[in-house]
Amino acid sequence: LGGDGDEGRRNATEAANSVSQDEGSRKFVSVDDELAGDPTASLLLYNQAVLLVQLGENQLAKLTLEALFANIMLLEVPLAVKTCVLLLEVYLRVYRGNQKTNAKLFNMQGKATKVFEYLEKYVESMASPADGNKNAGGDSSGTASFNQCQAIVFKFKLKLCKAQLELISLNAQRAKKEVKSALEIYQKQLKDLAPGSLGDTPLPNNTTGLILKANLEYLRQNFKKSIKLLNSCHETGQLNDTVYYNNLGCVHFSTGRYRTASMYFTKALACRSRGNVSADILYNNGLQILLSGGDLKLAFECFSQASGRRLERPYLWMRMAECCVMLHARNLNRHGPDGRKLQGDLSGHFNA
């Protein structure tokens, strides 16, 4: 969060109190553009957006961050960059899984393009130190080197984020291009950076890029290559077990190996003691149970738990309704355990 000490915490508390949450409904006052451009209020609004994301109120966080971005030139550069990065993360959270149903997806693409343009200009400024730094004396070269390292890392992460948004928009070719660019940056520039180039901040690895590449192979139905990439990431210890098992479950489900997919989704859910279970994993597990003619009550429970963080996904509610209808039909002996033939897509979604 922005802000210093107690003042930052007070701002965050006030921001949290400004969001009223009633049972069954949530109210939010739209952000005034002039308020978002005020230096003090903009910090408060950013803090509020961070809290909204933590509360799972991604739609409300999106409104706040878009208001801040509309006044991006009035914000201090550090706050402006944080606003852009968080806004891109919120776009990923809001639109992931809604590719086929959300009419606002095209509008999001235009907004995301503007955010990327601002961040790309920021990267260029990081790589090109100010004239004052060039003539500052002995420490200037060290500062320039540090800034250049930051620029390389930032550009690498920016490419990965672009690839994720392109996948959400179902632009596989563009996503492939961004993944390729990101991996080239890692191999030619980032990989050779000395440890400590960013101070105490560790250098990123290429795990996310390889997972996105595995996702692309999955979408192209090159399942063996996708599994090979996932295994290579997992063997290095850099890939979370939950993500690994979920992604393997997606691959095996797509090949019709439902029992194997069920085993991997179950393993992914078993990792919940190590952290929060992704709503995508719960959805994937519920969908596997539903489409394979399994325990409908268990499938409904998975969908129900996933709905707590994915209220905006129409497909999730449709699947819950299907569980109810099929369970009712079974009780009336109109269908056997296999029921009618259902079709559906997994939520994705390789977690990166």
Tab-separated table of C-alpha atoms in Angstrom:
chain	number	residue	atom	x	y	z
A	1	LEU	CA	0.000	0.000	0.000
A	2	GLY	CA	1.052	3.567	-0.554
A	3	GLY	CA	1.388	6.008	2.310
A	4	ASP	CA	3.745	6.216	5.254
A	5	GLY	CA	3.262	4.512	8.589
A	6	ASP	CA	0.117	5.265	10.576
A	7	GLU	CA	-1.168	7.690	7.953
A	8	GLY	CA	-1.138	4.977	5.279
A	9	ARG	CA	-2.954	2.568	7.606
A	10	ARG	CA	-5.570	5.198	8.474
A	11	ASN	CA	-6.136	5.879	4.777
A	12	ALA	CA	-6.540	2.178	4.125
A	13	THR	CA	-9.016	1.818	7.007
A	14	GLU	CA	-11.077	4.754	5.760
A	15	ALA	CA	-11.045	3.241	2.281
A	16	ALA	CA	-12.332	-0.061	3.609
A	17	ASN	CA	-15.100	1.681	5.542
A	18	SER	CA	-16.203	3.484	2.378
A	19	VAL	CA	-17.305	0.171	0.884
A	20	SER	CA	-20.627	-0.905	2.356
A	21	GLN	CA	-21.398	-4.599	2.083
A	22	ASP	CA	-24.991	-5.680	2.655
A	23	GLU	CA	-26.227	-9.251	2.551
A	24	GLY	CA	-27.114	-10.051	-1.037
A	25	SER	CA	-26.029	-6.685	-2.424
A	26	ARG	CA	-23.033	-4.388	-2.622
A	27	LYS	CA	-23.147	-0.635	-3.117
A	28	PHE	CA	-20.400	1.568	-4.486
A	29	VAL	CA	-20.287	5.262	-5.237
A	30	SER	CA	-18.716	6.002	-8.629
A	31	VAL	CA	-15.389	7.816	-8.513
A	32	ASP	CA	-15.329	11.439	-9.630
A	33	ASP	CA	-12.597	12.203	-12.174
A	34	GLU	CA	-11.488	15.357	-10.363
A	35	LEU	CA	-11.240	13.429	-7.099
A	36	ALA	CA	-9.101	10.755	-8.781
A	37	GLY	CA	-6.704	13.457	-9.977
A	38	ASP	CA	-6.171	14.929	-6.514
A	39	PRO	CA	-2.746	13.868	-5.098
A	40	THR	CA	-4.053	12.987	-1.626
A	41	ALA	CA	-7.312	11.405	-2.771
A	42	SER	CA	-5.585	9.375	-5.482
A	43	LEU	CA	-3.431	7.631	-2.876
A	44	LEU	CA	-6.516	6.882	-0.826
A	45	LEU	CA	-8.351	5.533	-3.876
A	46	TYR	CA	-5.424	3.286	-4.775
A	47	ASN	CA	-5.387	1.896	-1.226
A	48	GLN	CA	-9.114	1.285	-1.536
A	49	ALA	CA	-8.605	-0.593	-4.806
A	50	VAL	CA	-5.980	-2.832	-3.177
A	51	LEU	CA	-8.399	-3.702	-0.387
A	52	LEU	CA	-11.214	-4.346	-2.843
A	53	VAL	CA	-9.002	-6.827	-4.698
A	54	GLN	CA	-8.176	-8.558	-1.417
A	55	LEU	CA	-11.905	-8.777	-0.664
A	56	GLY	CA	-12.586	-10.277	-4.080
A	57	GLU	CA	-14.506	-7.180	-5.229
A	58	ASN	CA	-12.710	-7.045	-8.559
A	59	GLN	CA	-15.440	-5.196	-10.455
A	60	LEU	CA	-15.423	-2.385	-7.892
A	61	ALA	CA	-11.632	-2.289	-7.896
A	62	LYS	CA	-11.728	-1.996	-11.701
A	63	LEU	CA	-13.968	1.080	-11.531
A	64	THR	CA	-11.650	2.766	-9.038
A	65	LEU	CA	-8.461	1.978	-10.954
A	66	GLU	CA	-9.935	3.035	-14.307
A	67	ALA	CA	-10.861	6.393	-12.749
A	68	LEU	CA	-7.278	6.772	-11.538
A	69	PHE	CA	-5.903	5.816	-14.941
A	70	ALA	CA	-8.103	8.448	-16.601
A	71	ASN	CA	-6.013	10.976	-14.632
A	72	ILE	CA	-2.718	9.113	-14.943
A	73	MET	CA	-0.754	12.218	-15.991
A	74	LEU	CA	-1.681	13.918	-12.704
A	75	LEU	CA	-0.367	11.099	-10.524
A	76	GLU	CA	3.130	10.707	-9.157
A	77	VAL	CA	5.055	8.237	-11.330
A	78	PRO	CA	5.427	5.481	-8.664
A	79	LEU	CA	1.709	5.576	-7.899
A	80	ALA	CA	0.848	5.712	-11.597
A	81	VAL	CA	2.920	2.590	-12.307
A	82	LYS	CA	1.367	0.722	-9.360
A	83	THR	CA	-2.089	1.728	-10.603
A	84	CYS	CA	-1.380	0.382	-14.100
A	85	VAL	CA	0.060	-2.908	-12.840
A	86	LEU	CA	-2.863	-3.505	-10.481
A	87	LEU	CA	-5.381	-2.582	-13.186
A	88	LEU	CA	-3.909	-5.211	-15.533
A	89	GLU	CA	-4.095	-7.790	-12.751
A	90	VAL	CA	-7.746	-6.897	-12.151
A	91	TYR	CA	-8.502	-7.259	-15.872
A	92	LEU	CA	-7.067	-10.788	-15.704
A	93	ARG	CA	-9.236	-11.612	-12.694
A	94	VAL	CA	-12.459	-10.122	-14.087
A	95	TYR	CA	-12.371	-11.346	-17.694
A	96	ARG	CA	-10.712	-14.732	-17.287
A	97	GLY	CA	-13.314	-17.418	-17.962
A	98	ASN	CA	-15.778	-14.996	-19.583
A	99	GLN	CA	-14.341	-15.095	-23.099
A	100	LYS	CA	-17.479	-16.432	-24.760
A	101	THR	CA	-20.070	-14.456	-22.854
A	102	ASN	CA	-18.733	-11.041	-21.864
A	103	ALA	CA	-19.723	-8.364	-24.363
A	104	LYS	CA	-17.334	-5.873	-22.744
A	105	LEU	CA	-14.236	-7.910	-23.572
A	106	PHE	CA	-13.460	-5.854	-26.689
A	107	ASN	CA	-13.733	-2.631	-24.675
A	108	MET	CA	-11.299	-4.046	-22.130
A	109	GLN	CA	-8.771	-4.768	-24.887
A	110	GLY	CA	-8.753	-1.101	-25.896
A	111	LYS	CA	-8.269	0.048	-22.314
A	112	ALA	CA	-5.530	-2.509	-21.664
A	113	THR	CA	-3.685	-1.312	-24.784
A	114	LYS	CA	-3.508	2.215	-23.354
A	115	VAL	CA	-2.226	0.875	-20.033
A	116	PHE	CA	0.504	-1.085	-21.818
A	117	GLU	CA	1.478	2.009	-23.826
A	118	TYR	CA	2.014	3.989	-20.626
A	119	LEU	CA	4.061	1.202	-19.023
A	120	GLU	CA	6.201	0.749	-22.150
A	121	LYS	CA	7.085	4.448	-22.068
A	122	TYR	CA	7.958	4.040	-18.402
A	123	VAL	CA	10.292	1.124	-19.269
A	124	GLU	CA	12.053	3.279	-21.861
A	125	SER	CA	12.599	6.007	-19.272
A	126	MET	CA	14.040	3.438	-16.846
A	127	ALA	CA	16.548	2.218	-19.416
A	128	SER	CA	17.593	5.796	-20.288
A	129	PRO	CA	18.882	7.610	-17.166
A	130	ALA	CA	18.384	11.324	-16.896
A	131	ASP	CA	21.221	13.599	-17.978
A	132	GLY	CA	21.847	14.517	-14.397
A	133	ASN	CA	22.618	10.891	-13.546
A	134	LYS	CA	25.030	10.569	-16.479
A	135	ASN	CA	27.217	13.364	-15.121
A	136	ALA	CA	26.763	12.647	-11.460
A	137	GLY	CA	30.183	11.094	-10.927
A	138	GLY	CA	31.311	7.744	-9.631
A	139	ASP	CA	27.927	6.274	-8.664
A	140	SER	CA	26.188	7.212	-11.898
A	141	SER	CA	27.251	4.082	-13.770
A	142	GLY	CA	26.032	1.883	-10.924
A	143	THR	CA	22.691	3.661	-10.878
A	144	ALA	CA	22.347	3.325	-14.643
A	145	SER	CA	23.157	-0.378	-14.455
A	146	PHE	CA	20.569	-0.883	-11.725
A	147	ASN	CA	17.953	1.009	-13.764
A	148	GLN	CA	18.743	-1.044	-16.853
A	149	CYS	CA	18.345	-4.274	-14.875
A	150	GLN	CA	14.997	-3.048	-13.597
A	151	ALA	CA	13.956	-2.192	-17.153
A	152	ILE	CA	14.832	-5.689	-18.396
A	153	VAL	CA	12.843	-7.370	-15.615
A	154	PHE	CA	9.894	-5.012	-16.051
A	155	LYS	CA	9.812	-5.562	-19.815
A	156	PHE	CA	9.941	-9.333	-19.291
A	157	LYS	CA	6.969	-9.253	-16.909
A	158	LEU	CA	5.104	-6.891	-19.238
A	159	LYS	CA	5.418	-9.369	-22.102
A	160	LEU	CA	4.082	-12.175	-19.917
A	161	CYS	CA	1.112	-10.053	-18.858
A	162	LYS	CA	0.391	-9.215	-22.494
A	163	ALA	CA	0.424	-12.913	-23.351
A	164	GLN	CA	-2.054	-13.688	-20.575
A	165	LEU	CA	-4.458	-10.981	-21.745
A	166	GLU	CA	-4.157	-12.174	-25.344
A	167	LEU	CA	-5.068	-15.695	-24.221
A	168	ILE	CA	-8.100	-14.314	-22.399
A	169	SER	CA	-9.075	-12.560	-25.626
A	170	LEU	CA	-8.623	-15.875	-27.509
A	171	ASN	CA	-5.829	-14.405	-29.653
A	172	ALA	CA	-3.552	-17.443	-29.671
A	173	GLN	CA	-1.235	-16.109	-32.388
A	174	ARG	CA	-0.600	-12.840	-30.575
A	175	ALA	CA	-0.156	-14.688	-27.302
A	176	LYS	CA	2.426	-16.948	-28.947
A	177	LYS	CA	4.324	-13.891	-30.190
A	178	GLU	CA	4.395	-12.303	-26.714
A	179	VAL	CA	5.480	-15.550	-25.043
A	180	LYS	CA	8.270	-15.946	-27.581
A	181	SER	CA	9.422	-12.364	-26.949
A	182	ALA	CA	9.370	-12.893	-23.186
A	183	LEU	CA	11.424	-16.082	-23.387
A	184	GLU	CA	13.925	-14.364	-25.702
A	185	ILE	CA	14.346	-11.559	-23.178
A	186	TYR	CA	14.964	-14.148	-20.477
A	187	GLN	CA	17.520	-16.132	-22.513
A	188	LYS	CA	19.438	-13.184	-23.996
A	189	GLN	CA	19.289	-10.593	-21.190
A	190	LEU	CA	17.685	-11.655	-17.932
A	191	LYS	CA	19.373	-15.033	-17.558
A	192	ASP	CA	22.871	-13.514	-17.606
A	193	LEU	CA	22.206	-10.876	-14.936
A	194	ALA	CA	24.357	-11.337	-11.857
A	195	PRO	CA	22.642	-12.248	-8.552
A	196	GLY	CA	21.938	-9.091	-6.591
A	197	SER	CA	21.485	-6.956	-9.711
A	198	LEU	CA	18.189	-5.770	-8.235
A	199	GLY	CA	19.474	-5.485	-4.686
A	200	ASP	CA	17.474	-7.630	-2.279
A	201	THR	CA	14.820	-8.359	-4.902
A	202	PRO	CA	15.364	-11.812	-6.459
A	203	LEU	CA	15.537	-12.123	-10.219
A	204	PRO	CA	12.463	-13.753	-11.810
A	205	ASN	CA	12.636	-17.143	-13.489
A	206	ASN	CA	11.018	-18.227	-16.733
A	207	THR	CA	8.450	-20.565	-15.156
A	208	THR	CA	5.469	-18.368	-16.023
A	209	GLY	CA	6.617	-18.097	-19.621
A	210	LEU	CA	6.959	-21.880	-19.925
A	211	ILE	CA	3.507	-22.407	-18.377
A	212	LEU	CA	2.011	-19.995	-20.893
A	213	LYS	CA	3.819	-21.886	-23.650
A	214	ALA	CA	2.341	-25.118	-22.282
A	215	ASN	CA	-1.072	-23.445	-22.346
A	216	LEU	CA	-0.607	-22.568	-26.015
A	217	GLU	CA	0.327	-26.172	-26.822
A	218	TYR	CA	-2.750	-27.290	-24.870
A	219	LEU	CA	-4.975	-25.020	-26.970
A	220	ARG	CA	-3.358	-26.389	-30.147
A	221	GLN	CA	-4.056	-29.926	-28.841
A	222	ASN	CA	-0.360	-30.752	-28.669
A	223	PHE	CA	-1.004	-32.467	-25.355
A	224	LYS	CA	2.251	-34.431	-25.117
A	225	LYS	CA	4.324	-31.292	-25.577
A	226	SER	CA	2.168	-29.446	-23.060
A	227	ILE	CA	2.711	-32.173	-20.452
A	228	LYS	CA	6.453	-32.208	-21.183
A	229	LEU	CA	6.694	-28.460	-20.533
A	230	LEU	CA	4.714	-28.754	-17.298
A	231	ASN	CA	6.898	-31.613	-16.087
A	232	SER	CA	10.072	-29.667	-16.831
A	233	CYS	CA	8.813	-26.732	-14.747
A	234	HIS	CA	7.746	-28.977	-11.881
A	235	GLU	CA	11.029	-30.876	-11.787
A	236	THR	CA	12.917	-27.650	-11.099
A	237	GLY	CA	10.768	-27.023	-8.027
A	238	GLN	CA	9.651	-23.644	-9.382
A	239	LEU	CA	6.057	-24.669	-10.147
A	240	ASN	CA	3.473	-24.794	-7.376
A	241	ASP	CA	1.956	-28.267	-6.860
A	242	THR	CA	-1.591	-26.896	-7.006
A	243	VAL	CA	-1.013	-25.249	-10.382
A	244	TYR	CA	0.836	-28.301	-11.708
A	245	TYR	CA	-1.915	-30.784	-10.816
A	246	ASN	CA	-4.683	-28.478	-12.053
A	247	ASN	CA	-2.993	-28.019	-15.415
A	248	LEU	CA	-2.379	-31.753	-15.821
A	249	GLY	CA	-6.037	-32.327	-14.979
A	250	CYS	CA	-7.049	-29.937	-17.780
A	251	VAL	CA	-4.860	-31.782	-20.295
A	252	HIS	CA	-6.117	-35.255	-19.380
A	253	PHE	CA	-9.733	-34.069	-19.325
A	254	SER	CA	-9.353	-32.751	-22.878
A	255	THR	CA	-8.034	-36.164	-24.019
A	256	GLY	CA	-11.037	-37.960	-22.499
A	257	ARG	CA	-9.122	-39.509	-19.585
A	258	TYR	CA	-11.691	-38.480	-17.005
A	259	ARG	CA	-10.507	-40.728	-14.190
A	260	THR	CA	-6.945	-39.503	-14.552
A	261	ALA	CA	-8.180	-35.901	-14.693
A	262	SER	CA	-10.228	-36.507	-11.543
A	263	MET	CA	-7.124	-37.810	-9.765
A	264	TYR	CA	-5.126	-34.682	-10.633
A	265	PHE	CA	-7.939	-32.285	-9.719
A	266	THR	CA	-8.308	-34.111	-6.399
A	267	LYS	CA	-4.576	-33.690	-5.773
A	268	ALA	CA	-4.863	-29.999	-6.578
A	269	LEU	CA	-7.708	-29.623	-4.077
A	270	ALA	CA	-5.701	-31.566	-1.475
A	271	CYS	CA	-3.107	-28.782	-1.566
A	272	ARG	CA	-5.616	-26.373	-0.038
A	273	SER	CA	-3.919	-26.709	3.358
A	274	ARG	CA	-0.929	-24.923	1.804
A	275	GLY	CA	-2.994	-21.959	0.655
A	276	ASN	CA	-6.305	-20.801	-0.775
A	277	VAL	CA	-7.815	-23.052	-3.433
A	278	SER	CA	-8.291	-21.291	-6.748
A	279	ALA	CA	-11.894	-20.928	-7.879
A	280	ASP	CA	-10.728	-22.205	-11.274
A	281	ILE	CA	-9.614	-25.494	-9.718
A	282	LEU	CA	-12.933	-25.894	-7.928
A	283	TYR	CA	-14.799	-25.164	-11.158
A	284	ASN	CA	-12.655	-27.591	-13.153
A	285	ASN	CA	-13.178	-30.343	-10.595
A	286	GLY	CA	-16.942	-29.746	-10.510
A	287	LEU	CA	-17.167	-29.741	-14.306
A	288	GLN	CA	-15.209	-32.993	-14.546
A	289	ILE	CA	-17.598	-34.651	-12.092
A	290	LEU	CA	-20.667	-33.292	-13.883
A	291	LEU	CA	-19.658	-34.237	-17.425
A	292	SER	CA	-18.430	-37.696	-16.437
A	293	GLY	CA	-21.746	-38.545	-14.738
A	294	GLY	CA	-20.363	-38.536	-11.202
A	295	ASP	CA	-21.741	-37.350	-7.866
A	296	LEU	CA	-23.928	-34.369	-8.784
A	297	LYS	CA	-24.124	-33.135	-5.199
A	298	LEU	CA	-20.342	-33.030	-5.025
A	299	ALA	CA	-20.177	-31.232	-8.375
A	300	PHE	CA	-22.701	-28.680	-7.130
A	301	GLU	CA	-20.655	-28.153	-3.961
A	302	CYS	CA	-17.545	-27.426	-6.048
A	303	PHE	CA	-19.452	-24.909	-8.179
A	304	SER	CA	-20.988	-23.347	-5.080
A	305	GLN	CA	-17.593	-22.792	-3.461
A	306	ALA	CA	-16.188	-21.382	-6.698
A	307	SER	CA	-19.085	-18.930	-6.996
A	308	GLY	CA	-17.877	-17.076	-3.915
A	309	ARG	CA	-15.079	-15.554	-6.018
A	310	ARG	CA	-16.521	-15.877	-9.518
A	311	LEU	CA	-19.941	-14.287	-9.235
A	312	GLU	CA	-19.568	-12.673	-12.660
A	313	ARG	CA	-19.187	-15.939	-14.625
A	314	PRO	CA	-22.451	-16.974	-16.334
A	315	TYR	CA	-21.186	-20.476	-17.172
A	316	LEU	CA	-20.669	-21.250	-13.506
A	317	TRP	CA	-24.320	-20.555	-12.684
A	318	MET	CA	-25.433	-22.532	-15.735
A	319	ARG	CA	-23.487	-25.553	-14.505
A	320	MET	CA	-25.049	-25.242	-11.036
A	321	ALA	CA	-28.468	-25.203	-12.683
A	322	GLU	CA	-27.553	-28.298	-14.715
A	323	CYS	CA	-26.610	-30.115	-11.518
A	324	CYS	CA	-30.019	-29.326	-10.032
A	325	VAL	CA	-31.929	-30.344	-13.170
A	326	MET	CA	-30.011	-33.605	-13.634
A	327	LEU	CA	-30.318	-34.539	-9.969
A	328	HIS	CA	-34.050	-33.911	-10.119
A	329	ALA	CA	-34.279	-36.003	-13.306
A	330	ARG	CA	-32.426	-38.870	-11.652
A	331	ASN	CA	-34.754	-38.749	-8.692
A	332	LEU	CA	-37.679	-39.042	-11.069
A	333	ASN	CA	-35.986	-42.005	-12.803
A	334	ARG	CA	-36.166	-40.236	-16.144
A	335	HIS	CA	-32.496	-40.773	-16.806
A	336	GLY	CA	-29.925	-43.294	-15.706
A	337	PRO	CA	-26.706	-42.395	-13.915
A	338	ASP	CA	-25.093	-41.367	-17.176
A	339	GLY	CA	-27.871	-38.893	-17.951
A	340	ARG	CA	-27.824	-37.041	-21.251
A	341	LYS	CA	-24.684	-36.204	-23.132
A	342	LEU	CA	-23.264	-32.910	-21.916
A	343	GLN	CA	-20.510	-30.788	-23.398
A	344	GLY	CA	-18.430	-28.035	-21.882
A	345	ASP	CA	-15.058	-26.386	-21.625
A	346	LEU	CA	-12.852	-26.307	-18.600
A	347	SER	CA	-12.220	-22.946	-17.027
A	348	GLY	CA	-8.829	-23.003	-18.407
A	349	HIS	CA	-7.048	-22.344	-17.683
A	350	PHE	CA	-3.633	-23.028	-16.920
A	351	ASN	CA	-2.758	-21.041	-13.815
A	352	ALA	CA	0.429	-19.082	-14.385
